[in-house]
């Protein structure tokens, strides 16, 4: 053991949870962040404040951080901790009155068109909605307040309105039909926050969205750099970034996995608990003053969930954040970390107040809390008659429904006290002039406000050019982090260059190879751009992470689109050069340096133009299926009307505009001009008529190539292009200019779409069902099943083993399991001599803290590991595992991955069909 280990403060005695070590230390984190605040804040101009800072640096025991911050506030504005507070009064939220919707099918667009014509395109419904209020009330007059430095726990059963409330409190109101009441963020209205201070209010859903190929360090470092205050607030911005990154890695226990990729459901990375802590650390780095967390402990073990809430407690204590969170099945340790609790059910408020007073309040109503039941479970099950316990003597008076609990709450003294406290807090906010204070401080943290006054109206901390630089660096990290994709694209270009080059190898510069020469250019252009279709899944899959960063005001999505374009250039150029070198010289195209490099330029420009085209499709499509449909139709039309399969002068006048609207057409015309402009084509063979013995004099023959003249053996490439395709070499660079114009237009439209369009960010979900439910066979009773089984046994048919017979002989044992995975610079052992067994007819619980190796062991026992080295002995009924072990083993992983357009019945039926024996009919 090293002698320089720093021990935690003695008062941090809660660093153990159920015998497991916790990763988050509140006392150490608070001390660490306060030291960074003192070290990096610009010194105040007041001598008194400067003297206090000297005392702090000297470690004087009389130094008071709170008093120093207050003194500094009077001279140079608020400290890093922004004094936001959250107030909501009589908040009623309304959604569309639609109980469900039908799953879209092939005939759905036709049916919607017919229905739209019949109903006047929805105009009568819109007018009726405005008059009669065609809406559904989701919440009923919620009120409460969360001061800076406080944490509010929102409890309620699924469907009670927790997510609806949290989305509105997080200023995510898109999709709701109407919102009554008042929401205030430190005196600022929701509209002003959305326009100018969006990053100060953060809403985090229960899923963790990150770029999976980035490491934990890269993810946090990017967030810190995007939200680093300006030089008006900090002395050394670079040192501040380094110190905050180190603090976050230590504060949230991420130091050991700092250089591990974040990963996702399909790419192995950090554990679920670590990924959750990465989300919290990223949001802390973003600097939001109000944080709203919706069910973010889903999938976490008890230790990781407690770590998560302790992390929120750090942000509330150190940065004076106002935190609102909903947690399902919160333990008693988690419950005690919150200052206030709000209980809701069926969209009605049952309680709001101190966590310590919640249980006594409901006990006064006649509801008794069992001794061993957690407070959160008790409060969640108040209206469940089979869960709650009524005190003796209150059988008739105790509330039973959500409406009765709401009436009791509105008539209670606690409700009146809450409203008094709410009014006092609003008065304090107005008296302190807190809204103006927040505006001034946030504006001082923004880069460029001292030079450009318009920057003060921007919700972003950094300038557009600075964001572009950061995003270009991050996109390069994402790109280089996926080496498999890079290697695949290089191999793809080499392979197809060899295939196409050998298919058109050594084309002669005579009439015998003239058409094949154009075909080679067309095929080269087409196949070199097909790899650009990979932009579609990339654009769709990463949009939720971009939406999250946009809501945190980390960067302009338009800057991201430009950064992606910049990163495309070097690798696209490398791909085009590899393809050009192999293909160009195999085909024997015109072998001069100007022709070769012009061919490369046109091919490269066509590649990045098609990349922008497919990226635009991905950004305007609501999902990947729609995107692939649009891209397929667009690519088909581009190929048909490029100008090679049918010449432009032969196209139908109604559809020739398609040729004008596709960049492939301009790229092909430019390539043909480059290749044919200096060619002199000699007519040979069947292209000379009449032909055969005795016809050796050209004066008696005619070349049949378009553009040829009687009595001439040679035809120029320019004549051939003009006559065959209506393409003129003098317009070569005009065609290239058109290609560049398409690329610029696509790039601009991508930036516009990424900045303003959002998909998949609905405020609430609707159940989708089939319009015509399938027929369901009537269930067979167990009695009839047993009788039919007895009859089949008596008739001599094969008898399947019973459950008891299966359980009696199925024993799974494993001994000395060791599992190692390759890492940079060596190997890492994840399992070390693990042994155990599963008894027949019993259930075995696998328990351990986050990063203990639970998922790794289950993956190994179920034979799901595909990388690394797995050693040890695994026996089923004392014998080695059969080849069919994976097929006969059920394994439910932590993340739910399903086909999204399949109904529950179809999913279960499909699984049953695959597992049923042949003797069982459908």
mmCIF file of N, CA, C and O in Angstrom, residues 52-121:
data_model
loop_
_atom_site.group_PDB
_atom_site.id
_atom_site.type_symbol
_atom_site.label_atom_id
_atom_site.label_comp_id
_atom_site.label_asym_id
_atom_site.label_seq_id
_atom_site.Cartn_x
_atom_site.Cartn_y
_atom_site.Cartn_z
ATOM 1 N N UNK A 52 -9.264 38.858 1.731
ATOM 2 C CA UNK A 52 -9.912 37.588 2.054
ATOM 3 C C UNK A 52 -9.375 36.466 1.187
ATOM 4 O O UNK A 52 -9.202 35.339 1.649
ATOM 5 N N UNK A 53 -9.080 36.766 -0.087
ATOM 6 C CA UNK A 53 -8.538 35.731 -0.964
ATOM 7 C C UNK A 53 -7.148 35.316 -0.499
ATOM 8 O O UNK A 53 -6.790 34.138 -0.558
ATOM 9 N N UNK A 54 -6.350 36.292 -0.040
ATOM 10 C CA UNK A 54 -5.027 35.938 0.461
ATOM 11 C C UNK A 54 -5.136 35.035 1.686
ATOM 12 O O UNK A 54 -4.360 34.093 1.860
ATOM 13 N N UNK A 55 -6.129 35.319 2.555
ATOM 14 C CA UNK A 55 -6.337 34.446 3.710
ATOM 15 C C UNK A 55 -6.713 33.042 3.278
ATOM 16 O O UNK A 55 -6.267 32.054 3.870
ATOM 17 N N UNK A 56 -7.526 32.947 2.244
ATOM 18 C CA UNK A 56 -7.938 31.631 1.761
ATOM 19 C C UNK A 56 -6.741 30.857 1.241
ATOM 20 O O UNK A 56 -6.573 29.667 1.505
ATOM 21 N N UNK A 57 -5.888 31.534 0.434
ATOM 22 C CA UNK A 57 -4.733 30.853 -0.116
ATOM 23 C C UNK A 57 -3.745 30.459 0.980
ATOM 24 O O UNK A 57 -3.063 29.444 0.886
ATOM 25 N N UNK A 58 -3.682 31.272 2.033
ATOM 26 C CA UNK A 58 -2.772 30.950 3.129
ATOM 27 C C UNK A 58 -3.339 29.916 4.076
ATOM 28 O O UNK A 58 -2.650 29.453 4.985
ATOM 29 N N UNK A 59 -4.587 29.539 3.856
ATOM 30 C CA UNK A 59 -5.204 28.523 4.706
ATOM 31 C C UNK A 59 -5.571 29.038 6.073
ATOM 32 O O UNK A 59 -5.562 28.307 7.059
ATOM 33 N N UNK A 60 -5.889 30.343 6.193
ATOM 34 C CA UNK A 60 -6.266 30.908 7.480
ATOM 35 C C UNK A 60 -7.540 30.249 7.990
ATOM 36 O O UNK A 60 -8.512 30.110 7.242
ATOM 37 N N UNK A 61 -7.574 29.832 9.247
ATOM 38 C CA UNK A 61 -8.769 29.151 9.759
ATOM 39 C C UNK A 61 -9.982 30.046 9.832
ATOM 40 O O UNK A 61 -11.104 29.571 9.851
ATOM 41 N N UNK A 62 -9.802 31.365 9.874
ATOM 42 C CA UNK A 62 -10.940 32.251 9.977
ATOM 43 C C UNK A 62 -11.629 32.555 8.664
ATOM 44 O O UNK A 62 -12.597 33.300 8.627
ATOM 45 N N UNK A 63 -11.092 31.989 7.563
ATOM 46 C CA UNK A 63 -11.684 32.277 6.246
ATOM 47 C C UNK A 63 -13.052 31.613 6.126
ATOM 48 O O UNK A 63 -13.218 30.438 6.421
ATOM 49 N N UNK A 64 -14.047 32.372 5.671
ATOM 50 C CA UNK A 64 -15.404 31.873 5.478
ATOM 51 C C UNK A 64 -15.739 31.978 3.994
ATOM 52 O O UNK A 64 -15.840 33.073 3.443
ATOM 53 N N UNK A 65 -15.884 30.822 3.321
ATOM 54 C CA UNK A 65 -16.126 30.805 1.879
ATOM 55 C C UNK A 65 -17.418 31.525 1.532
ATOM 56 O O UNK A 65 -17.475 32.305 0.579
ATOM 57 N N UNK A 66 -18.464 31.296 2.310
ATOM 58 C CA UNK A 66 -19.757 31.903 2.001
ATOM 59 C C UNK A 66 -19.671 33.415 2.055
ATOM 60 O O UNK A 66 -20.161 34.122 1.171
ATOM 61 N N UNK A 67 -19.032 33.933 3.123
ATOM 62 C CA UNK A 67 -18.906 35.380 3.255
ATOM 63 C C UNK A 67 -18.049 35.959 2.135
ATOM 64 O O UNK A 67 -18.326 37.037 1.604
ATOM 65 N N UNK A 68 -16.997 35.208 1.755
ATOM 66 C CA UNK A 68 -16.133 35.685 0.682
ATOM 67 C C UNK A 68 -16.894 35.764 -0.641
ATOM 68 O O UNK A 68 -16.771 36.725 -1.396
ATOM 69 N N UNK A 69 -17.714 34.754 -0.916
ATOM 70 C CA UNK A 69 -18.482 34.749 -2.156
ATOM 71 C C UNK A 69 -19.490 35.890 -2.171
ATOM 72 O O UNK A 69 -19.711 36.523 -3.196
ATOM 73 N N UNK A 70 -20.121 36.156 -1.004
ATOM 74 C CA UNK A 70 -21.073 37.258 -0.935
ATOM 75 C C UNK A 70 -20.376 38.593 -1.172
ATOM 76 O O UNK A 70 -20.890 39.466 -1.867
ATOM 77 N N UNK A 71 -19.191 38.747 -0.577
ATOM 78 C CA UNK A 71 -18.444 39.982 -0.792
ATOM 79 C C UNK A 71 -18.007 40.149 -2.229
ATOM 80 O O UNK A 71 -18.058 41.242 -2.800
ATOM 81 N N UNK A 72 -17.590 39.065 -2.824
ATOM 82 C CA UNK A 72 -17.183 39.093 -4.227
ATOM 83 C C UNK A 72 -18.370 39.418 -5.112
ATOM 84 O O UNK A 72 -18.254 40.111 -6.129
ATOM 85 N N UNK A 73 -19.534 38.933 -4.728
ATOM 86 C CA UNK A 73 -20.749 39.167 -5.503
ATOM 87 C C UNK A 73 -21.064 40.664 -5.581
ATOM 88 O O UNK A 73 -21.511 41.166 -6.610
ATOM 89 N N UNK A 74 -20.822 41.394 -4.483
ATOM 90 C CA UNK A 74 -21.153 42.817 -4.449
ATOM 91 C C UNK A 74 -20.274 43.616 -5.401
ATOM 92 O O UNK A 74 -20.667 44.649 -5.891
ATOM 93 N N UNK A 75 -19.038 43.109 -5.649
ATOM 94 C CA UNK A 75 -18.092 43.878 -6.441
ATOM 95 C C UNK A 75 -18.100 43.451 -7.905
ATOM 96 O O UNK A 75 -18.195 44.266 -8.811
ATOM 97 N N UNK A 76 -18.008 42.153 -8.164
ATOM 98 C CA UNK A 76 -17.802 41.676 -9.539
ATOM 99 C C UNK A 76 -18.901 40.754 -10.018
ATOM 100 O O UNK A 76 -18.706 40.002 -10.949
ATOM 101 N N UNK A 77 -20.049 40.778 -9.404
ATOM 102 C CA UNK A 77 -21.143 39.931 -9.874
ATOM 103 C C UNK A 77 -21.183 38.625 -9.133
ATOM 104 O O UNK A 77 -20.359 38.332 -8.276
ATOM 105 N N UNK A 78 -22.157 37.778 -9.448
ATOM 106 C CA UNK A 78 -22.341 36.515 -8.744
ATOM 107 C C UNK A 78 -21.174 35.572 -8.978
ATOM 108 O O UNK A 78 -20.452 35.684 -9.956
ATOM 109 N N UNK A 79 -20.954 34.623 -8.106
ATOM 110 C CA UNK A 79 -19.921 33.616 -8.310
ATOM 111 C C UNK A 79 -20.385 32.577 -9.322
ATOM 112 O O UNK A 79 -21.386 32.727 -9.983
ATOM 113 N N UNK A 80 -19.616 31.481 -9.447
ATOM 114 C CA UNK A 80 -19.987 30.425 -10.380
ATOM 115 C C UNK A 80 -21.382 29.884 -10.064
ATOM 116 O O UNK A 80 -22.116 29.508 -10.957
ATOM 117 N N UNK A 81 -21.744 29.828 -8.805
ATOM 118 C CA UNK A 81 -23.048 29.292 -8.419
ATOM 119 C C UNK A 81 -24.119 30.332 -8.716
ATOM 120 O O UNK A 81 -24.190 31.371 -8.065
ATOM 121 N N UNK A 82 -24.939 30.050 -9.734
ATOM 122 C CA UNK A 82 -25.982 30.989 -10.131
ATOM 123 C C UNK A 82 -27.212 30.775 -9.267
ATOM 124 O O UNK A 82 -27.640 29.651 -9.072
ATOM 125 N N UNK A 83 -27.804 31.857 -8.785
ATOM 126 C CA UNK A 83 -28.912 31.768 -7.841
ATOM 127 C C UNK A 83 -30.244 31.640 -8.587
ATOM 128 O O UNK A 83 -31.095 32.511 -8.503
ATOM 129 N N UNK A 84 -30.357 30.565 -9.321
ATOM 130 C CA UNK A 84 -31.647 30.257 -9.936
ATOM 131 C C UNK A 84 -32.533 29.597 -8.874
ATOM 132 O O UNK A 84 -32.059 29.022 -7.900
ATOM 133 N N UNK A 85 -33.810 29.641 -9.113
ATOM 134 C CA UNK A 85 -34.779 28.925 -8.296
ATOM 135 C C UNK A 85 -35.970 28.587 -9.163
ATOM 136 O O UNK A 85 -36.266 29.298 -10.133
ATOM 137 N N UNK A 86 -36.664 27.536 -8.861
ATOM 138 C CA UNK A 86 -37.782 27.078 -9.680
ATOM 139 C C UNK A 86 -39.089 27.286 -8.928
ATOM 140 O O UNK A 86 -39.220 26.856 -7.777
ATOM 141 N N UNK A 87 -40.049 27.931 -9.589
ATOM 142 C CA UNK A 87 -41.370 28.183 -9.015
ATOM 143 C C UNK A 87 -42.417 27.765 -10.033
ATOM 144 O O UNK A 87 -42.326 28.136 -11.214
ATOM 145 N N UNK A 88 -43.396 26.981 -9.602
ATOM 146 C CA UNK A 88 -44.525 26.664 -10.464
ATOM 147 C C UNK A 88 -45.806 26.768 -9.629
ATOM 148 O O UNK A 88 -45.871 26.314 -8.505
ATOM 149 N N UNK A 89 -46.789 27.429 -10.215
ATOM 150 C CA UNK A 89 -48.029 27.718 -9.496
ATOM 151 C C UNK A 89 -49.230 27.389 -10.389
ATOM 152 O O UNK A 89 -49.287 27.816 -11.551
ATOM 153 N N UNK A 90 -50.184 26.612 -9.836
ATOM 154 C CA UNK A 90 -51.431 26.262 -10.531
ATOM 155 C C UNK A 90 -51.150 25.743 -11.944
ATOM 156 O O UNK A 90 -51.756 26.172 -12.928
ATOM 157 N N UNK A 91 -50.228 24.811 -12.038
ATOM 158 C CA UNK A 91 -49.770 24.303 -13.328
ATOM 159 C C UNK A 91 -50.692 23.184 -13.811
ATOM 160 O O UNK A 91 -50.739 22.103 -13.213
ATOM 161 N N UNK A 92 -51.429 23.441 -14.869
ATOM 162 C CA UNK A 92 -52.314 22.461 -15.498
ATOM 163 C C UNK A 92 -51.847 22.257 -16.935
ATOM 164 O O UNK A 92 -51.687 23.228 -17.684
ATOM 165 N N UNK A 93 -51.651 21.007 -17.308
ATOM 166 C CA UNK A 93 -51.099 20.663 -18.616
ATOM 167 C C UNK A 93 -52.146 19.870 -19.382
ATOM 168 O O UNK A 93 -52.759 18.939 -18.846
ATOM 169 N N UNK A 94 -52.326 20.227 -20.653
ATOM 170 C CA UNK A 94 -53.330 19.585 -21.495
ATOM 171 C C UNK A 94 -52.650 18.969 -22.713
ATOM 172 O O UNK A 94 -51.757 19.585 -23.318
ATOM 173 N N UNK A 95 -53.085 17.773 -23.052
ATOM 174 C CA UNK A 95 -52.614 17.105 -24.249
ATOM 175 C C UNK A 95 -53.762 16.816 -25.190
ATOM 176 O O UNK A 95 -54.933 17.054 -24.881
ATOM 177 N N UNK A 96 -53.453 16.293 -26.372
ATOM 178 C CA UNK A 96 -54.485 15.961 -27.347
ATOM 179 C C UNK A 96 -55.320 14.801 -26.844
ATOM 180 O O UNK A 96 -54.798 13.823 -26.305
ATOM 181 N N UNK A 97 -56.602 14.894 -27.017
ATOM 182 C CA UNK A 97 -57.522 13.857 -26.544
ATOM 183 C C UNK A 97 -57.537 12.688 -27.531
ATOM 184 O O UNK A 97 -58.477 12.490 -28.302
ATOM 185 N N UNK A 98 -56.442 11.928 -27.544
ATOM 186 C CA UNK A 98 -56.318 10.744 -28.395
ATOM 187 C C UNK A 98 -55.855 9.605 -27.508
ATOM 188 O O UNK A 98 -54.763 9.647 -26.944
ATOM 189 N N UNK A 99 -56.675 8.586 -27.368
ATOM 190 C CA UNK A 99 -56.320 7.470 -26.485
ATOM 191 C C UNK A 99 -55.311 6.546 -27.121
ATOM 192 O O UNK A 99 -54.490 5.951 -26.432
ATOM 193 N N UNK A 100 -55.365 6.379 -28.428
ATOM 194 C CA UNK A 100 -54.400 5.516 -29.118
ATOM 195 C C UNK A 100 -54.403 5.869 -30.593
ATOM 196 O O UNK A 100 -55.237 6.636 -31.073
ATOM 197 N N UNK A 101 -53.469 5.313 -31.316
ATOM 198 C CA UNK A 101 -53.423 5.482 -32.763
ATOM 199 C C UNK A 101 -53.069 4.142 -33.389
ATOM 200 O O UNK A 101 -52.545 3.236 -32.734
ATOM 201 N N UNK A 102 -53.341 4.035 -34.689
ATOM 202 C CA UNK A 102 -53.132 2.778 -35.370
ATOM 203 C C UNK A 102 -51.751 2.721 -36.001
ATOM 204 O O UNK A 102 -51.172 3.744 -36.389
ATOM 205 N N UNK A 103 -51.222 1.505 -36.097
ATOM 206 C CA UNK A 103 -49.925 1.300 -36.717
ATOM 207 C C UNK A 103 -50.039 1.554 -38.217
ATOM 208 O O UNK A 103 -50.960 1.086 -38.877
ATOM 209 N N UNK A 104 -49.094 2.310 -38.759
ATOM 210 C CA UNK A 104 -49.114 2.622 -40.179
ATOM 211 C C UNK A 104 -48.784 1.389 -41.005
ATOM 212 O O UNK A 104 -47.915 0.588 -40.645
ATOM 213 N N UNK A 105 -49.479 1.239 -42.111
ATOM 214 C CA UNK A 105 -49.240 0.150 -43.051
ATOM 215 C C UNK A 105 -49.067 0.737 -44.446
ATOM 216 O O UNK A 105 -49.008 1.954 -44.628
ATOM 217 N N UNK A 106 -49.028 -0.154 -45.452
ATOM 218 C CA UNK A 106 -48.811 0.293 -46.823
ATOM 219 C C UNK A 106 -49.958 1.165 -47.322
ATOM 220 O O UNK A 106 -49.759 2.092 -48.116
ATOM 221 N N UNK A 107 -51.176 0.883 -46.852
ATOM 222 C CA UNK A 107 -52.341 1.635 -47.337
ATOM 223 C C UNK A 107 -52.637 2.861 -46.485
ATOM 224 O O UNK A 107 -53.566 3.605 -46.795
ATOM 225 N N UNK A 108 -51.863 3.094 -45.420
ATOM 226 C CA UNK A 108 -52.139 4.226 -44.531
ATOM 227 C C UNK A 108 -52.071 5.568 -45.255
ATOM 228 O O UNK A 108 -52.972 6.409 -45.075
ATOM 229 N N UNK A 109 -51.044 5.858 -46.078
ATOM 230 C CA UNK A 109 -51.036 7.158 -46.771
ATOM 231 C C UNK A 109 -52.261 7.359 -47.667
ATOM 232 O O UNK A 109 -52.814 8.454 -47.735
ATOM 233 N N UNK A 110 -52.691 6.273 -48.370
ATOM 234 C CA UNK A 110 -53.867 6.392 -49.234
ATOM 235 C C UNK A 110 -55.114 6.667 -48.399
ATOM 236 O O UNK A 110 -55.951 7.515 -48.736
ATOM 237 N N UNK A 111 -55.224 5.957 -47.258
ATOM 238 C CA UNK A 111 -56.378 6.153 -46.389
ATOM 239 C C UNK A 111 -56.391 7.565 -45.800
ATOM 240 O O UNK A 111 -57.447 8.211 -45.712
ATOM 241 N N UNK A 112 -55.227 8.087 -45.436
ATOM 242 C CA UNK A 112 -55.162 9.444 -44.891
ATOM 243 C C UNK A 112 -55.556 10.469 -45.955
ATOM 244 O O UNK A 112 -56.190 11.485 -45.640
ATOM 245 N N UNK A 113 -55.154 10.216 -47.214
ATOM 246 C CA UNK A 113 -55.520 11.135 -48.279
ATOM 247 C C UNK A 113 -57.024 11.162 -48.476
ATOM 248 O O UNK A 113 -57.647 12.234 -48.578
ATOM 249 N N UNK A 114 -57.638 9.973 -48.525
ATOM 250 C CA UNK A 114 -59.097 9.901 -48.693
ATOM 251 C C UNK A 114 -59.813 10.547 -47.505
ATOM 252 O O UNK A 114 -60.765 11.310 -47.660
ATOM 253 N N UNK A 115 -59.323 10.246 -46.305
ATOM 254 C CA UNK A 115 -59.940 10.804 -45.101
ATOM 255 C C UNK A 115 -59.778 12.317 -45.044
ATOM 256 O O UNK A 115 -60.685 13.043 -44.605
ATOM 257 N N UNK A 116 -58.618 12.806 -45.501
ATOM 258 C CA UNK A 116 -58.403 14.248 -45.502
ATOM 259 C C UNK A 116 -59.340 14.969 -46.442
ATOM 260 O O UNK A 116 -59.893 16.032 -46.115
ATOM 261 N N UNK A 117 -59.544 14.405 -47.645
ATOM 262 C CA UNK A 117 -60.482 15.011 -48.597
ATOM 263 C C UNK A 117 -61.903 14.993 -48.037
ATOM 264 O O UNK A 117 -62.646 15.971 -48.138
ATOM 265 N N UNK A 118 -62.269 13.868 -47.414
ATOM 266 C CA UNK A 118 -63.619 13.744 -46.879
ATOM 267 C C UNK A 118 -63.865 14.717 -45.739
ATOM 268 O O UNK A 118 -64.955 15.277 -45.600
ATOM 269 N N UNK A 119 -62.868 14.949 -44.914
ATOM 270 C CA UNK A 119 -63.050 15.791 -43.729
ATOM 271 C C UNK A 119 -62.558 17.219 -43.918
ATOM 272 O O UNK A 119 -62.377 17.941 -42.944
ATOM 273 N N UNK A 120 -62.314 17.601 -45.152
ATOM 274 C CA UNK A 120 -61.913 18.984 -45.382
ATOM 275 C C UNK A 120 -60.536 19.303 -44.865
ATOM 276 O O UNK A 120 -60.288 20.427 -44.409
ATOM 277 N N UNK A 121 -59.609 18.310 -44.929
ATOM 278 C CA UNK A 121 -58.217 18.478 -44.521
ATOM 279 C C UNK A 121 -58.071 18.936 -43.073
ATOM 280 O O UNK A 121 -57.124 19.637 -42.721
#
